[in-house]
């Protein structure tokens, strides 16, 4: 029971981590708090469902397509909607307030479109629902694959951000946007890239989560909130922190669900969030902006 | 002629920070901009680097091409790099990462490794501390990081804003020695500096700025003996010899 809870928790946490990394890119680098982040994820989940049920396309193929669409759409949204806000914002606080209001609206637009197209019912499909035995726990192959891919994508991103020059330019913009132009960094371009990558990560997370979780058109908000909690728990801008915090949140939720009551899982998430905010507002692993 | 600045004015709202400044630098030349706090020296450098906008009618030409209106990153690509007051280093990153970012401009990629070893040769202190986070280093070391990072961009013209600010006298002495080596390597330097005697020792020529206007210019030795410079910066006219 203990090991199975841990494993199911890690699988769930892997996708939380991935979606949180996306939010962390958008918030930490582009300075946009994107409340519609979860809607991108749900849209990708529906995309995987439609392509699987009606076209017989494996979600693993969708995993190659959906992030590209997520990237392109986010690029467009940044250019059309966010860039004017960035340009007129006198300071960071104003941009945060403006972007929260703007993406709050975006949330309802995207959710409305999905409600019209897919209705409000819970949706799921059955892919790779083959039981296998790992450490004596019976678990579906789809979950194992989703976990492996989440971790893989998260670590690839982490290595790129921390080990490449391109990643260093992203961190430079996150750390000191005022100094970045001194080394020839085009802050605006980097912010757009980071926002688009965030959208791609949300889409990846959506496809992966759709492989083993039921989802609905109105479910995005919960994912956004969980991603936000993970980002703050891990420390804003701290990608490795977000990865670990994401896994931890998945495990904690699964423990509460199996040992106490499934109805308390969301409550436990927020309790954890409040504890972190009170006890370590800089996050469990500290912020890069410390 | 390398940098040709004509009628450069800078306004912050109603305040005229720089009024019709006209100056130029030749290739390989070191210029010192002298003046009291708030005279408009830093604004001059910021306008050249594209960080603050210039008023209409101003012109800053680099080898005949207009720089005004370009984005800061485009100006870096033209070979003009600024080390701002307060240094603008990436404190939460290592020395090595700061230098890596210094070579971010496209023009800097060619010969990057050679340049890095030159920078480490110029600042042996940094070579010893490649992996150290810059925010944990002393002010003098951070200034080395800022200069090393600037040199990594393969610049033709280095803009230095108060490089000695807040540094101990012995560190300032070392810094000017290093600047001499940078100058001897053929780089043009445009420097705003409160330490007038040290900067006039390094510079070929200088301009005197007062309340936003250029009020004097001359070779470094002319400026050293200029009454206004003497009075304002060098502690009055030289005391008559005893005996």
Coordinates of C-alpha atoms in Angstrom, one line a residue:
Chain A
X1 CA 0.0 0.0 0.0
X2 CA 2.8 2.4 1.0
X3 CA 4.9 1.8 -2.1
X4 CA 1.9 1.8 -4.4
X5 CA 0.7 5.1 -3.0
X6 CA 4.2 6.5 -3.4
X7 CA 4.4 5.3 -7.0
X8 CA 1.0 6.6 -8.0
X9 CA 1.9 9.9 -6.3
X10 CA 5.1 10.2 -8.2
X11 CA 3.3 9.7 -11.5
X12 CA 0.8 12.4 -10.7
X13 CA 3.6 14.6 -9.4
X14 CA 5.6 14.2 -12.5
X15 CA 3.0 15.9 -14.6
X16 CA 2.4 18.6 -11.9
X17 CA 6.1 19.3 -12.1
X18 CA 6.1 19.6 -15.9
X19 CA 3.1 22.0 -15.8
X20 CA 4.7 24.0 -13.0
X21 CA 7.9 24.3 -15.0
X22 CA 5.9 25.9 -17.7
X23 CA 4.3 28.4 -15.3
X24 CA 7.8 29.0 -13.8
X25 CA 9.1 29.9 -17.2
X26 CA 6.2 32.3 -17.9
X27 CA 6.3 33.9 -14.5
X28 CA 10.0 33.8 -13.7
X29 CA 11.3 35.0 -17.0
X30 CA 8.5 36.7 -18.9
X31 CA 7.0 38.1 -15.7
X32 CA 3.5 37.1 -16.8
X33 CA 1.4 35.3 -14.2
X34 CA -0.7 33.2 -16.6
X35 CA -3.9 32.2 -15.0
X36 CA -5.0 30.5 -18.2
X37 CA -2.0 28.1 -18.0
X38 CA -4.3 25.1 -16.9
X39 CA -6.6 25.8 -19.9
X40 CA -3.7 25.2 -22.2
X41 CA -3.1 21.9 -20.5
X42 CA -6.8 20.9 -20.7
X43 CA -6.9 21.9 -24.4
X44 CA -3.9 19.6 -25.1
X45 CA -5.6 16.8 -23.2
X46 CA -8.7 17.2 -25.4
X47 CA -6.4 17.3 -28.4
X48 CA -4.9 14.0 -27.4
X49 CA -8.4 12.5 -26.8
X50 CA -9.8 13.6 -30.1
X51 CA -6.8 12.4 -32.1
X52 CA -6.8 9.1 -30.2
X53 CA -10.5 8.4 -30.3
X54 CA -11.3 9.7 -33.8
X55 CA -8.1 9.3 -35.7
X56 CA -6.5 6.5 -33.8
X57 CA -3.4 8.6 -33.2
X58 CA -1.2 7.6 -30.2
X59 CA -0.9 10.3 -27.5
X60 CA 2.8 9.8 -27.8
X61 CA 2.5 11.2 -31.4
X62 CA 0.3 14.0 -30.1
X63 CA 3.0 14.7 -27.6
X64 CA 5.1 15.8 -30.6
X65 CA 2.3 17.9 -32.1
X66 CA 0.5 19.5 -29.2
X67 CA 3.6 21.3 -27.7
X68 CA 4.3 22.8 -31.0
X69 CA 0.7 24.2 -31.2
X70 CA 1.1 25.3 -27.6
X71 CA 4.3 27.1 -28.4
X72 CA 2.8 28.8 -31.4
X73 CA -0.4 29.9 -29.7
X74 CA 1.5 31.2 -26.7
X75 CA 3.9 33.1 -29.0
X76 CA 0.9 34.7 -30.6
X77 CA -0.8 35.5 -27.3
X78 CA 2.3 37.1 -26.0
X79 CA 2.8 39.2 -29.1
X80 CA -0.8 40.3 -29.4
X81 CA -2.0 40.5 -25.8
X82 CA 1.0 40.6 -23.4
X83 CA 3.5 42.7 -25.3
X84 CA 1.4 45.8 -25.1
X85 CA 1.1 45.3 -21.3
X86 CA 4.8 44.7 -21.0
X87 CA 5.5 47.9 -23.0
X88 CA 3.2 50.1 -20.9
X89 CA 4.0 48.7 -17.5
X90 CA 6.0 51.1 -15.4
X91 CA 7.2 48.4 -13.0
X92 CA 7.0 44.8 -12.3
X93 CA 4.1 45.1 -9.9
X94 CA 2.0 46.7 -12.5
X95 CA 2.8 44.1 -15.1
X96 CA 1.8 41.4 -12.6
X97 CA -1.5 43.0 -11.9
X98 CA -2.3 43.6 -15.6
X99 CA -1.3 40.2 -16.7
X100 CA -3.3 38.5 -14.0
X101 CA -6.4 40.4 -15.1
X102 CA -5.7 39.8 -18.8
X103 CA -5.1 36.1 -18.4
X104 CA -8.1 35.8 -16.1
X105 CA -10.1 36.8 -19.1
X106 CA -8.2 34.5 -21.4
X107 CA -9.0 31.6 -19.0
X108 CA -12.8 32.1 -19.5
X109 CA -12.4 32.5 -23.3
X110 CA -10.5 29.3 -23.6
X111 CA -12.8 27.5 -21.1
X112 CA -15.9 28.8 -23.0
X113 CA -14.6 27.5 -26.3
X114 CA -13.9 24.1 -24.8
X115 CA -17.3 24.0 -23.1
X116 CA -19.0 24.7 -26.4
X117 CA -17.0 22.1 -28.3
X118 CA -16.7 19.3 -25.7
X119 CA -19.4 20.0 -23.1
X120 CA -18.9 19.9 -19.4
X121 CA -18.6 16.1 -18.9
X122 CA -15.5 14.3 -17.7
X123 CA -13.6 12.8 -20.5
X124 CA -11.1 10.0 -20.7
X125 CA -9.7 7.4 -23.0
X126 CA -7.9 4.2 -22.6
X127 CA -4.4 4.0 -23.9
X128 CA -1.7 1.5 -22.8
X129 CA -4.0 0.5 -20.0
X130 CA -1.9 -2.7 -19.5
X131 CA -1.0 -3.7 -16.0
X132 CA 2.6 -4.3 -15.2
X133 CA 4.3 -5.2 -12.0
X134 CA 6.9 -2.8 -10.6
X135 CA 8.3 -3.4 -7.0
X136 CA 5.3 -5.6 -6.4
X137 CA 2.9 -2.8 -7.4
X138 CA 0.5 -3.3 -10.2
X139 CA 0.4 -0.1 -12.3
X140 CA -0.8 0.8 -15.8
X141 CA 1.9 1.1 -18.5
X142 CA 0.4 4.5 -19.5
X143 CA 1.3 5.9 -16.0
X144 CA 4.8 4.6 -16.2
X145 CA 5.3 6.1 -19.6
X146 CA 3.8 9.4 -18.6
X147 CA 6.0 9.6 -15.5
X148 CA 9.2 8.7 -17.5
X149 CA 8.4 11.3 -20.2
X150 CA 7.5 14.1 -17.7
X151 CA 10.8 13.5 -15.8
X152 CA 12.7 13.3 -19.1
X153 CA 11.3 16.6 -20.4
X154 CA 11.7 18.3 -17.1
X155 CA 15.4 17.3 -16.8
X156 CA 16.1 18.2 -20.5
X157 CA 14.7 21.7 -19.8
X158 CA 16.7 21.9 -16.6
X159 CA 20.0 21.0 -18.3
X160 CA 19.4 23.4 -21.2
X161 CA 18.6 26.3 -18.8
X162 CA 21.5 25.7 -16.5
X163 CA 24.2 24.5 -18.9
X164 CA 23.8 26.3 -22.2
X165 CA 24.4 29.9 -23.2
X166 CA 20.8 30.1 -24.4
X167 CA 19.7 29.0 -20.9
X168 CA 22.1 31.6 -19.4
X169 CA 20.4 34.4 -21.4
X170 CA 17.0 33.2 -20.0
X171 CA 18.4 33.2 -16.4
X172 CA 19.9 36.6 -17.0
X173 CA 16.6 38.1 -18.0
X174 CA 15.0 36.4 -14.9
X175 CA 17.6 37.7 -12.6
X176 CA 18.3 41.2 -13.8
X177 CA 16.2 42.4 -16.8
X178 CA 17.9 45.8 -16.5
X179 CA 21.4 44.4 -17.0
X180 CA 20.6 41.9 -19.7
X181 CA 20.6 44.4 -22.6
X182 CA 24.2 45.3 -21.6
X183 CA 25.4 41.9 -23.0
X184 CA 23.3 42.3 -26.1
X185 CA 20.3 40.3 -24.8
X186 CA 17.0 41.3 -26.4
X187 CA 14.8 41.1 -23.3
X188 CA 11.6 41.2 -25.2
X189 CA 12.5 38.3 -27.5
X190 CA 13.7 36.2 -24.6
X191 CA 10.5 36.9 -22.7
X192 CA 8.4 35.9 -25.7
X193 CA 10.5 32.7 -26.1
X194 CA 10.0 31.8 -22.4
X195 CA 6.3 32.4 -22.5
X196 CA 6.0 30.2 -25.6
X197 CA 8.1 27.4 -24.0
X198 CA 5.8 27.7 -21.0
X199 CA 2.8 27.1 -23.3
X200 CA 4.6 24.1 -24.9
X201 CA 5.2 22.6 -21.4
X202 CA 1.6 23.1 -20.4
X203 CA 0.6 21.3 -23.6
X204 CA 3.0 18.4 -22.9
X205 CA 1.7 18.1 -19.4
X206 CA -1.9 18.0 -20.7
X207 CA -1.2 15.2 -23.2
X208 CA 0.6 13.2 -20.6
X209 CA -2.0 13.7 -17.9
X210 CA -4.8 12.7 -20.3
X211 CA -3.2 9.3 -20.6
X212 CA -4.3 8.3 -17.1
X213 CA -6.6 11.0 -15.6
X214 CA -10.2 12.0 -16.4
X215 CA -10.5 15.6 -17.3
X216 CA -13.2 18.2 -18.1
X217 CA -13.4 21.6 -19.8
X218 CA -13.6 23.4 -16.5
X219 CA -10.7 21.5 -14.8
X220 CA -7.9 23.9 -15.9
X221 CA -8.2 26.2 -12.9
X222 CA -7.2 23.4 -10.5
X223 CA -4.1 22.6 -12.5
X224 CA -3.1 26.3 -12.6
X225 CA -3.5 26.6 -8.9
X226 CA -1.5 23.4 -8.3
X227 CA 1.2 24.7 -10.7
X228 CA 1.3 28.0 -8.8
X229 CA 1.7 26.2 -5.5
X230 CA 4.5 24.0 -6.9
X231 CA 6.3 27.1 -8.3
X232 CA 6.1 28.9 -5.0
X233 CA 7.0 25.8 -3.0
X234 CA 10.0 25.2 -5.2
X235 CA 11.1 28.9 -5.1
X236 CA 10.2 31.3 -7.9
X237 CA 12.6 30.8 -10.8
X238 CA 14.1 27.7 -9.3
X239 CA 13.4 24.9 -11.9
X240 CA 14.9 22.1 -9.9
X241 CA 12.9 23.2 -6.9
X242 CA 9.7 23.1 -9.0
X243 CA 10.6 19.6 -10.2
X244 CA 11.0 18.3 -6.7
X245 CA 8.1 20.2 -5.3
X246 CA 5.9 18.9 -8.1
X247 CA 6.8 15.3 -7.3
X248 CA 6.2 16.0 -3.6
X249 CA 2.8 17.5 -4.2
X250 CA 1.7 14.5 -6.2
X251 CA 2.9 12.1 -3.5
X252 CA 1.2 14.1 -0.7
X253 CA -2.1 14.3 -2.6
X254 CA -2.1 10.6 -3.3
X255 CA -1.3 9.8 0.4
X256 CA -4.2 12.0 1.6
X257 CA -6.5 10.4 -1.0
X258 CA -5.7 6.8 0.0
X259 CA -5.2 7.2 3.8
X260 CA -7.8 9.9 4.6
X261 CA -10.4 10.9 2.1
X262 CA -10.2 11.8 -1.7
X263 CA -12.3 14.8 -0.9
X264 CA -9.5 16.2 1.2
X265 CA -6.8 16.0 -1.4
X266 CA -7.4 19.6 -2.7
X267 CA -7.7 20.9 0.8
X268 CA -4.4 19.2 1.7
X269 CA -2.8 21.0 -1.2
X270 CA -3.9 24.4 0.0
X271 CA -2.9 23.6 3.6
X272 CA 0.6 22.8 2.4
X273 CA 0.6 26.0 0.4
X274 CA -0.4 28.1 3.4
X275 CA 2.3 26.4 5.5
X276 CA 4.9 27.1 2.9
X277 CA 3.8 30.7 2.5
X278 CA 3.9 31.3 6.3
X279 CA 7.0 29.4 7.1
X280 CA 9.2 29.8 4.0
X281 CA 7.7 32.4 1.6
X282 CA 10.9 32.1 -0.5
X283 CA 10.1 28.5 -1.2
X284 CA 11.5 25.2 0.2
X285 CA 14.6 25.5 -2.0
X286 CA 14.9 29.3 -2.1
X287 CA 14.4 31.6 -5.0
X288 CA 17.2 32.4 -7.5
X289 CA 16.4 36.0 -6.8
X290 CA 17.5 35.7 -3.2
Chain B
X1 CA 37.2 59.3 -36.7
X2 CA 35.3 56.8 -34.8
X3 CA 32.5 58.1 -32.6
X4 CA 31.1 61.4 -33.7
X5 CA 28.5 63.0 -31.4
X6 CA 26.7 66.1 -32.5
X7 CA 24.2 68.2 -30.7
X8 CA 23.3 65.4 -28.3
X9 CA 20.6 66.5 -25.9
X10 CA 18.9 64.3 -23.3
X11 CA 15.7 65.2 -21.5
X12 CA 14.1 63.6 -18.5
X13 CA 10.7 65.2 -18.6
X14 CA 11.3 68.9 -18.2
X15 CA 14.8 68.4 -17.0
X16 CA 17.5 68.9 -19.6
X17 CA 20.3 66.5 -18.5
X18 CA 22.5 67.1 -21.5
X19 CA 22.4 70.2 -23.7
X20 CA 23.7 70.1 -27.3
X21 CA 26.9 68.1 -26.5
X22 CA 29.3 67.8 -29.4
X23 CA 32.3 65.6 -29.0
X24 CA 34.2 62.9 -30.8
X25 CA 36.7 60.1 -30.2
X26 CA 39.3 58.8 -32.6
X27 CA 40.2 55.1 -33.0
X28 CA 42.3 53.8 -30.1
X29 CA 41.8 56.9 -28.1
X30 CA 40.9 57.2 -24.5
X31 CA 38.6 60.0 -23.5
X32 CA 37.8 61.2 -20.0
X33 CA 34.5 63.0 -19.3
X34 CA 35.0 65.2 -16.3
X35 CA 32.3 66.9 -14.3
X36 CA 30.5 67.1 -11.0
X37 CA 27.7 64.8 -9.9
X38 CA 24.6 65.4 -11.9
X39 CA 26.4 67.2 -14.7
X40 CA 25.0 64.8 -17.3
X41 CA 28.1 62.6 -17.8
X42 CA 26.3 59.3 -17.1
X43 CA 23.4 60.4 -19.3
X44 CA 25.8 60.9 -22.1
X45 CA 27.1 57.3 -21.8
X46 CA 23.5 55.9 -21.5
X47 CA 22.4 57.7 -24.6
X48 CA 25.4 56.3 -26.6
X49 CA 24.5 52.8 -25.3
X50 CA 20.9 53.2 -26.3
X51 CA 19.6 52.9 -22.7
X52 CA 18.1 56.4 -22.6
X53 CA 16.6 58.1 -25.6
X54 CA 18.1 61.3 -27.0
X55 CA 16.1 64.4 -27.9
X56 CA 15.3 65.1 -31.6
X57 CA 18.1 66.7 -33.5
X58 CA 20.8 64.7 -31.7
X59 CA 23.2 62.5 -33.6
X60 CA 25.7 59.8 -32.5
X61 CA 27.5 58.3 -35.4
X62 CA 29.9 55.3 -35.2
X63 CA 32.1 55.2 -38.3
X64 CA 29.5 57.3 -40.1
X65 CA 26.5 55.2 -39.1
X66 CA 23.8 56.6 -36.8
X67 CA 23.5 54.8 -33.5
X68 CA 20.5 56.8 -32.1
X69 CA 17.3 54.9 -32.5
X70 CA 19.0 51.5 -32.3
X71 CA 18.1 49.1 -29.5
X72 CA 20.8 48.5 -26.8
X73 CA 21.5 45.0 -28.2
X74 CA 22.0 46.3 -31.7
X75 CA 24.5 48.9 -30.4
X76 CA 26.4 46.1 -28.6
X77 CA 26.5 44.3 -32.0
X78 CA 28.2 47.4 -33.5
X79 CA 31.0 47.0 -31.0
X80 CA 30.1 49.6 -28.4
X81 CA 29.8 48.1 -24.9
X82 CA 28.9 49.8 -21.6
X83 CA 30.1 49.0 -18.1
X84 CA 27.4 50.9 -16.1
X85 CA 27.7 52.6 -12.8
X86 CA 27.0 49.9 -10.2
X87 CA 28.5 47.4 -12.7
X88 CA 25.3 45.5 -13.7
X89 CA 26.9 42.1 -13.2
X90 CA 24.7 39.0 -12.8
X91 CA 25.3 38.4 -9.1
X92 CA 23.6 35.0 -8.8
X93 CA 25.7 33.6 -11.5
X94 CA 29.3 32.5 -11.5
X95 CA 32.3 34.4 -13.0
X96 CA 32.4 31.9 -15.9
X97 CA 28.7 32.3 -16.6
X98 CA 29.0 36.1 -16.6
X99 CA 31.8 35.8 -19.2
X100 CA 29.7 33.3 -21.2
X101 CA 26.9 35.9 -21.3
X102 CA 29.4 38.6 -22.2
X103 CA 30.1 36.7 -25.4
X104 CA 26.4 36.5 -26.2
X105 CA 26.5 39.0 -29.1
X106 CA 26.9 37.4 -32.5
X107 CA 30.0 39.5 -33.2
X108 CA 31.7 37.9 -30.1
X109 CA 31.5 34.3 -31.1
X110 CA 34.5 34.4 -33.3
X111 CA 37.6 33.7 -31.2
X112 CA 35.6 33.5 -28.0
X113 CA 38.0 31.0 -26.3
X114 CA 41.1 33.0 -27.1
X115 CA 39.3 36.1 -25.7
X116 CA 38.4 34.3 -22.6
X117 CA 41.9 33.3 -21.9
X118 CA 43.0 36.9 -22.6
X119 CA 40.4 38.1 -20.0
X120 CA 41.6 35.6 -17.5
X121 CA 45.2 36.7 -18.2
X122 CA 44.2 40.3 -17.7
X123 CA 42.4 39.5 -14.4
X124 CA 44.2 36.5 -12.8
X125 CA 42.0 36.9 -9.8
X126 CA 38.9 35.9 -11.9
X127 CA 40.7 32.9 -13.2
X128 CA 41.1 31.7 -9.6
X129 CA 37.4 32.1 -9.0
X130 CA 35.7 30.9 -12.1
X131 CA 33.0 29.0 -10.3
X132 CA 32.3 31.6 -7.6
X133 CA 29.0 33.4 -7.5
X134 CA 29.7 37.1 -8.4
X135 CA 27.5 38.4 -5.5
X136 CA 29.8 36.8 -3.0
X137 CA 32.9 38.7 -4.4
X138 CA 34.4 42.1 -3.3
X139 CA 33.5 45.3 -5.1
X140 CA 36.9 45.3 -6.9
X141 CA 36.4 41.8 -8.1
X142 CA 32.9 42.5 -9.3
X143 CA 34.3 45.4 -11.3
X144 CA 36.8 43.0 -12.8
X145 CA 33.8 40.7 -13.8
X146 CA 32.0 43.7 -15.3
X147 CA 35.0 44.7 -17.4
X148 CA 35.9 41.1 -18.3
X149 CA 32.3 40.5 -19.4
X150 CA 32.4 43.7 -21.5
X151 CA 35.7 42.6 -23.1
X152 CA 34.1 39.3 -24.0
X153 CA 31.8 41.1 -26.5
X154 CA 34.8 41.9 -28.8
X155 CA 34.2 45.6 -28.5
X156 CA 35.8 48.5 -30.4
X157 CA 34.7 51.1 -27.9
X158 CA 34.4 50.6 -24.1
X159 CA 32.1 53.0 -22.2
X160 CA 33.0 53.1 -18.5
X161 CA 30.8 54.8 -16.0
X162 CA 32.5 55.6 -12.7
X163 CA 34.6 52.4 -12.6
X164 CA 36.4 53.3 -9.5
X165 CA 33.3 54.2 -7.5
X166 CA 33.3 52.6 -4.0
X167 CA 36.7 50.9 -4.4
X168 CA 39.6 51.1 -2.1
X169 CA 42.6 53.2 -3.3
X170 CA 44.9 50.2 -3.8
X171 CA 42.2 48.5 -5.9
X172 CA 41.7 51.6 -8.0
X173 CA 45.4 51.7 -8.7
X174 CA 45.3 48.1 -10.0
X175 CA 42.2 48.9 -12.0
X176 CA 43.9 51.8 -13.8
X177 CA 46.9 49.6 -14.5
X178 CA 44.6 47.1 -16.1
X179 CA 42.8 49.8 -18.1
X180 CA 46.2 50.9 -19.4
X181 CA 46.8 47.4 -20.7
X182 CA 43.3 47.4 -22.4
X183 CA 44.1 50.8 -23.9
X184 CA 47.5 49.6 -25.2
X185 CA 45.7 46.6 -26.8
X186 CA 44.1 49.2 -29.1
X187 CA 40.6 49.6 -27.6
X188 CA 38.9 53.0 -27.6
X189 CA 37.7 54.0 -24.2
X190 CA 35.1 56.7 -23.2
X191 CA 35.3 57.1 -19.5
X192 CA 33.3 59.0 -16.9
X193 CA 35.3 59.1 -13.7
X194 CA 35.4 61.1 -10.5
X195 CA 39.0 60.1 -9.9
X196 CA 40.3 63.0 -12.2
X197 CA 44.0 62.7 -11.6
X198 CA 44.0 58.9 -12.4
X199 CA 41.8 59.2 -15.4
X200 CA 43.7 62.1 -16.9
X201 CA 46.9 60.1 -16.5
X202 CA 45.3 57.3 -18.6
X203 CA 43.3 59.5 -21.1
X204 CA 44.6 61.1 -24.2
X205 CA 42.0 63.8 -24.2
X206 CA 39.1 65.0 -22.1
X207 CA 35.9 67.0 -22.0
X208 CA 34.7 69.1 -19.1
X209 CA 30.9 69.0 -18.5
X210 CA 29.1 71.4 -16.3
X211 CA 25.3 71.5 -15.7
X212 CA 24.6 69.6 -18.9
X213 CA 27.0 71.5 -21.2
X214 CA 30.4 70.8 -22.4
X215 CA 32.4 73.8 -21.2
X216 CA 35.9 72.8 -22.1
X217 CA 38.1 70.3 -23.9
X218 CA 41.7 69.6 -24.4
X219 CA 44.5 67.0 -24.2
X220 CA 44.9 65.3 -20.9
X221 CA 47.9 67.5 -20.0
X222 CA 46.1 70.7 -21.0
X223 CA 43.2 69.7 -18.7
X224 CA 45.5 68.9 -15.9
X225 CA 46.7 72.4 -15.8
X226 CA 43.4 74.0 -16.6
X227 CA 42.2 76.3 -13.8
X228 CA 38.6 75.2 -13.8
X229 CA 39.7 71.5 -13.6
X230 CA 42.2 72.4 -10.9
X231 CA 39.7 74.2 -8.8
X232 CA 36.9 71.7 -9.2
X233 CA 38.7 68.4 -9.0
X234 CA 42.3 68.5 -8.2
X235 CA 42.2 70.5 -5.0
X236 CA 43.0 74.0 -6.2
X237 CA 46.0 75.5 -8.0
X238 CA 49.3 73.8 -7.2
X239 CA 50.7 75.3 -4.0
X240 CA 53.7 77.5 -4.7
X241 CA 56.9 75.8 -3.9
X242 CA 58.4 76.7 -0.5
X243 CA 61.9 78.3 -0.4

